[in-house]
Coordinates of C-alpha atoms in Angstrom, one line a residue:
Q153 CA 3.1 18.0 -7.7
K154 CA 3.5 14.6 -6.1
L155 CA 4.5 13.0 -9.3
A156 CA 7.1 15.8 -9.9
I157 CA 8.9 15.1 -6.6
L158 CA 8.7 11.4 -7.1
E159 CA 10.3 11.8 -10.5
E160 CA 12.9 14.4 -9.6
E161 CA 14.2 13.4 -6.2
P162 CA 16.5 10.3 -6.0
R163 CA 14.9 9.1 -2.7
V164 CA 11.4 9.8 -1.6
I165 CA 9.2 8.7 1.3
C166 CA 5.5 9.2 0.4
K167 CA 3.2 8.9 3.4
G168 CA -0.5 8.6 3.5
G169 CA -3.4 6.8 5.1
A170 CA -5.5 4.1 3.5
G171 CA -7.3 5.4 0.5
T172 CA -5.0 8.4 -0.3
G173 CA -3.7 6.9 -3.5
K174 CA -0.3 5.4 -2.5
T175 CA -0.6 2.3 -4.7
V176 CA -1.8 4.3 -7.7
L177 CA 1.1 6.7 -7.3
A178 CA 3.5 3.8 -6.9
T179 CA 2.3 2.2 -10.0
E180 CA 2.4 5.4 -12.1
T181 CA 5.8 6.3 -10.7
A182 CA 7.1 2.8 -11.8
R183 CA 5.6 3.4 -15.3
L184 CA 7.1 6.9 -15.5
L185 CA 10.6 6.0 -14.3
A186 CA 10.7 2.9 -16.5
A187 CA 11.1 5.1 -19.5
G188 CA 14.5 6.3 -18.4
H189 CA 16.0 3.3 -16.6
E190 CA 16.9 -0.2 -17.6
R191 CA 15.3 -1.9 -14.7
V192 CA 12.6 -0.8 -12.3
L193 CA 11.5 -3.1 -9.4
L194 CA 8.1 -2.6 -7.7
T195 CA 7.4 -4.6 -4.6
C196 CA 4.5 -4.8 -2.2
E197 CA 3.4 -7.0 0.7
N198 CA 0.4 -8.7 -0.7
P199 CA 1.1 -11.3 -3.4
I200 CA -2.4 -10.9 -4.8
L201 CA -1.8 -7.2 -5.2
A202 CA 1.6 -7.9 -6.8
S203 CA 0.0 -10.1 -9.3
F204 CA -2.6 -7.4 -10.1
L205 CA 0.0 -4.7 -10.5
A206 CA 2.1 -7.0 -12.7
G207 CA -0.9 -7.2 -15.0
R208 CA -1.2 -3.4 -15.0
L209 CA 2.4 -3.0 -15.9
Q210 CA 2.8 -6.0 -18.2
N211 CA 3.8 -3.8 -21.2
E212 CA 6.4 -1.9 -19.2
P213 CA 10.0 -2.8 -18.3
V214 CA 9.0 -3.1 -14.6
E215 CA 9.4 -6.3 -12.5
V216 CA 6.8 -6.7 -9.7
V217 CA 7.3 -9.0 -6.7
S218 CA 5.8 -9.4 -3.3
H219 CA 8.1 -8.5 -0.3
D220 CA 8.6 -12.2 0.5
R221 CA 10.2 -12.7 -2.9
L222 CA 12.8 -9.9 -2.6
T223 CA 15.5 -12.5 -1.8
D224 CA 14.9 -14.2 -5.1
I225 CA 15.9 -11.1 -7.1
D226 CA 18.9 -12.0 -9.4
Q227 CA 20.4 -8.5 -9.5
P228 CA 19.6 -5.1 -8.0
A229 CA 17.4 -2.7 -9.8
D230 CA 18.2 0.8 -11.1
V231 CA 15.1 2.1 -9.2
L232 CA 13.3 0.4 -6.3
I233 CA 9.7 1.3 -5.6
V234 CA 8.1 -0.1 -2.4
D235 CA 4.4 -0.1 -1.7
E236 CA 3.0 -1.2 1.7
T237 CA 6.4 -0.4 3.2
Q238 CA 5.0 -0.4 6.8
D239 CA 4.8 -4.2 6.4
I240 CA 8.5 -4.6 5.8
L241 CA 10.1 -1.8 7.8
D242 CA 12.3 -3.5 10.3
S243 CA 16.0 -4.6 10.3
N244 CA 15.4 -7.7 8.2
G245 CA 13.2 -5.7 5.8
L246 CA 15.8 -3.0 5.4
A247 CA 18.4 -5.5 4.6
A248 CA 16.2 -7.0 1.8
L249 CA 15.5 -3.6 0.4
D250 CA 19.1 -2.6 0.6
N251 CA 20.1 -5.6 -1.6
A252 CA 17.4 -5.0 -4.1
V253 CA 18.6 -1.6 -5.4
K254 CA 21.9 -0.5 -7.0
G255 CA 23.9 1.6 -4.5
G256 CA 21.8 0.2 -1.6
L257 CA 19.4 2.4 0.4
E258 CA 22.0 5.0 1.3
N259 CA 23.1 5.8 -2.3
G260 CA 20.5 4.1 -4.5
A261 CA 17.3 5.5 -6.2
W262 CA 14.1 4.5 -4.4
R263 CA 10.6 5.6 -3.8
I264 CA 8.9 4.3 -0.7
F265 CA 5.1 4.5 0.0
L266 CA 3.9 3.8 3.5
D267 CA 0.9 4.2 5.9
P268 CA 2.2 5.4 9.2
N269 CA -1.2 4.9 10.9
T270 CA -2.5 2.0 13.0
Q271 CA -2.8 -0.1 9.8
A272 CA 0.9 -1.0 10.5
D273 CA 0.0 -2.6 13.8
F274 CA -1.6 -5.6 12.1
V275 CA 1.8 -6.7 10.9
G276 CA 3.9 -5.0 13.5
R277 CA 7.0 -4.4 11.3
L278 CA 7.1 -0.6 11.3
D279 CA 10.2 0.1 13.4
P280 CA 10.5 3.8 14.2
E281 CA 14.3 3.6 14.0
A282 CA 14.2 2.0 10.6
L283 CA 11.8 4.8 9.4
G284 CA 14.1 7.4 10.9
F285 CA 17.0 6.0 9.0
L286 CA 15.2 6.3 5.7
E287 CA 13.9 9.8 6.5
E288 CA 17.5 11.0 6.9
L289 CA 18.2 9.8 3.4
S290 CA 15.2 11.2 1.5
A291 CA 12.7 13.9 0.8
T292 CA 9.2 13.4 2.2
A293 CA 5.8 13.9 0.5
T294 CA 2.5 13.6 2.3
L295 CA -0.8 12.6 0.7
A296 CA -3.6 14.6 2.4
D297 CA -6.7 13.8 0.2
N298 CA -8.5 10.5 0.5
C299 CA -9.5 9.8 -3.1
R300 CA -11.1 6.3 -2.4
N301 CA -13.6 6.8 0.4
S302 CA -16.7 8.9 1.0
R303 CA -16.9 11.5 3.7
E304 CA -18.9 9.1 5.9
V305 CA -16.3 6.3 5.6
V306 CA -13.4 8.7 6.3
T307 CA -15.1 10.2 9.3
N308 CA -16.2 6.8 10.7
T309 CA -12.8 5.3 10.3
T310 CA -11.0 8.2 11.9
L311 CA -13.3 8.2 14.9
M312 CA -13.1 4.4 15.4
T313 CA -9.4 4.0 14.9
G314 CA -7.8 7.3 15.5
A315 CA -5.9 7.0 12.2
D316 CA -5.4 10.0 9.9
I317 CA -6.6 8.8 6.5
G318 CA -6.8 12.2 4.9
T319 CA -9.6 14.5 3.9
A320 CA -12.4 13.0 1.9
A321 CA -12.2 14.1 -1.7
L322 CA -15.2 12.2 -3.1
G323 CA -17.9 14.0 -1.1
S324 CA -20.8 12.3 0.6
G325 CA -21.9 8.7 0.1
H326 CA -23.9 6.0 1.8
G327 CA -23.8 5.8 5.6
V328 CA -21.7 3.3 7.6
D329 CA -23.3 0.4 9.4
T330 CA -21.3 -0.9 12.4
V331 CA -22.0 -4.4 13.7
V332 CA -20.3 -5.7 16.9
Y333 CA -19.7 -9.5 17.1
R334 CA -18.1 -11.8 19.7
T335 CA -17.2 -14.9 17.7
R336 CA -16.1 -15.7 14.2
A337 CA -19.4 -17.5 13.6
E338 CA -21.3 -14.3 14.5
A339 CA -19.1 -12.3 12.1
T340 CA -19.7 -14.9 9.3
N341 CA -23.4 -14.8 9.8
S342 CA -23.5 -11.0 9.9
A343 CA -21.4 -10.7 6.7
A344 CA -23.6 -13.3 4.9
A345 CA -26.8 -11.4 6.0
K346 CA -25.3 -8.1 4.7
I347 CA -24.3 -9.6 1.4
G348 CA -27.8 -11.1 1.0
D349 CA -29.3 -7.7 1.6
L350 CA -27.1 -6.1 -1.0
F351 CA -28.1 -8.8 -3.5
R352 CA -31.8 -8.1 -2.9
E353 CA -31.1 -4.4 -3.4
G354 CA -29.7 -5.1 -6.8
A355 CA -25.9 -5.3 -6.2
S356 CA -23.9 -7.7 -8.2
P357 CA -20.9 -9.8 -6.8
G358 CA -18.5 -7.5 -8.6
D359 CA -19.9 -4.5 -6.7
I360 CA -19.0 -6.1 -3.3
T361 CA -15.6 -6.2 -1.6
L362 CA -15.2 -8.3 1.6
L363 CA -12.1 -7.5 3.7
S364 CA -11.3 -9.8 6.6
P365 CA -8.3 -10.6 8.9
V366 CA -9.0 -14.4 8.6
P367 CA -8.3 -16.7 5.7
F368 CA -10.8 -17.0 2.9
E369 CA -11.7 -20.6 3.7

């Protein structure tokens, strides 16, 4: 049903919390629409994610760029697909998106995927007026099922952040350990200890994902 509205409507806002499948849908929508259009542009905030998605779509007529490279686009696309839109949704971001699609935002074809929850606060670019402008131009779809996280992770995240990240569709999993720290050094030591525990339990490096608000170094 979600893919149907994303294919049939000229302009769609698809809302969902972290883990509800927005990036997967954005990628598959790009693949689907590329069959009937000369040029499809997919953009997201994270350059690493952009590189990953470019690899997934390397055999499709889809160009993938990060948001900060939108101004480098030579010509507007037939269809614009925007992932992580909450990270570019202000006046400057709207201007960049408007220039990236034929007909602009008001008359062009676009599919926008965004997380309206507190995740947007980390970047602080989700302007309610900008979102309202886009909502007047488009149909809206909502992703209600969290297809990435277990019930325990969904419940814990909802209770700690107040964010609506959907209903867990994977069932139960391992519990969630919460560690409070005061300094970056304490956080580093806690993370290193946890990774060591996981190794001793038989996990491999490829089984572990570390998310952090600080640079890798």
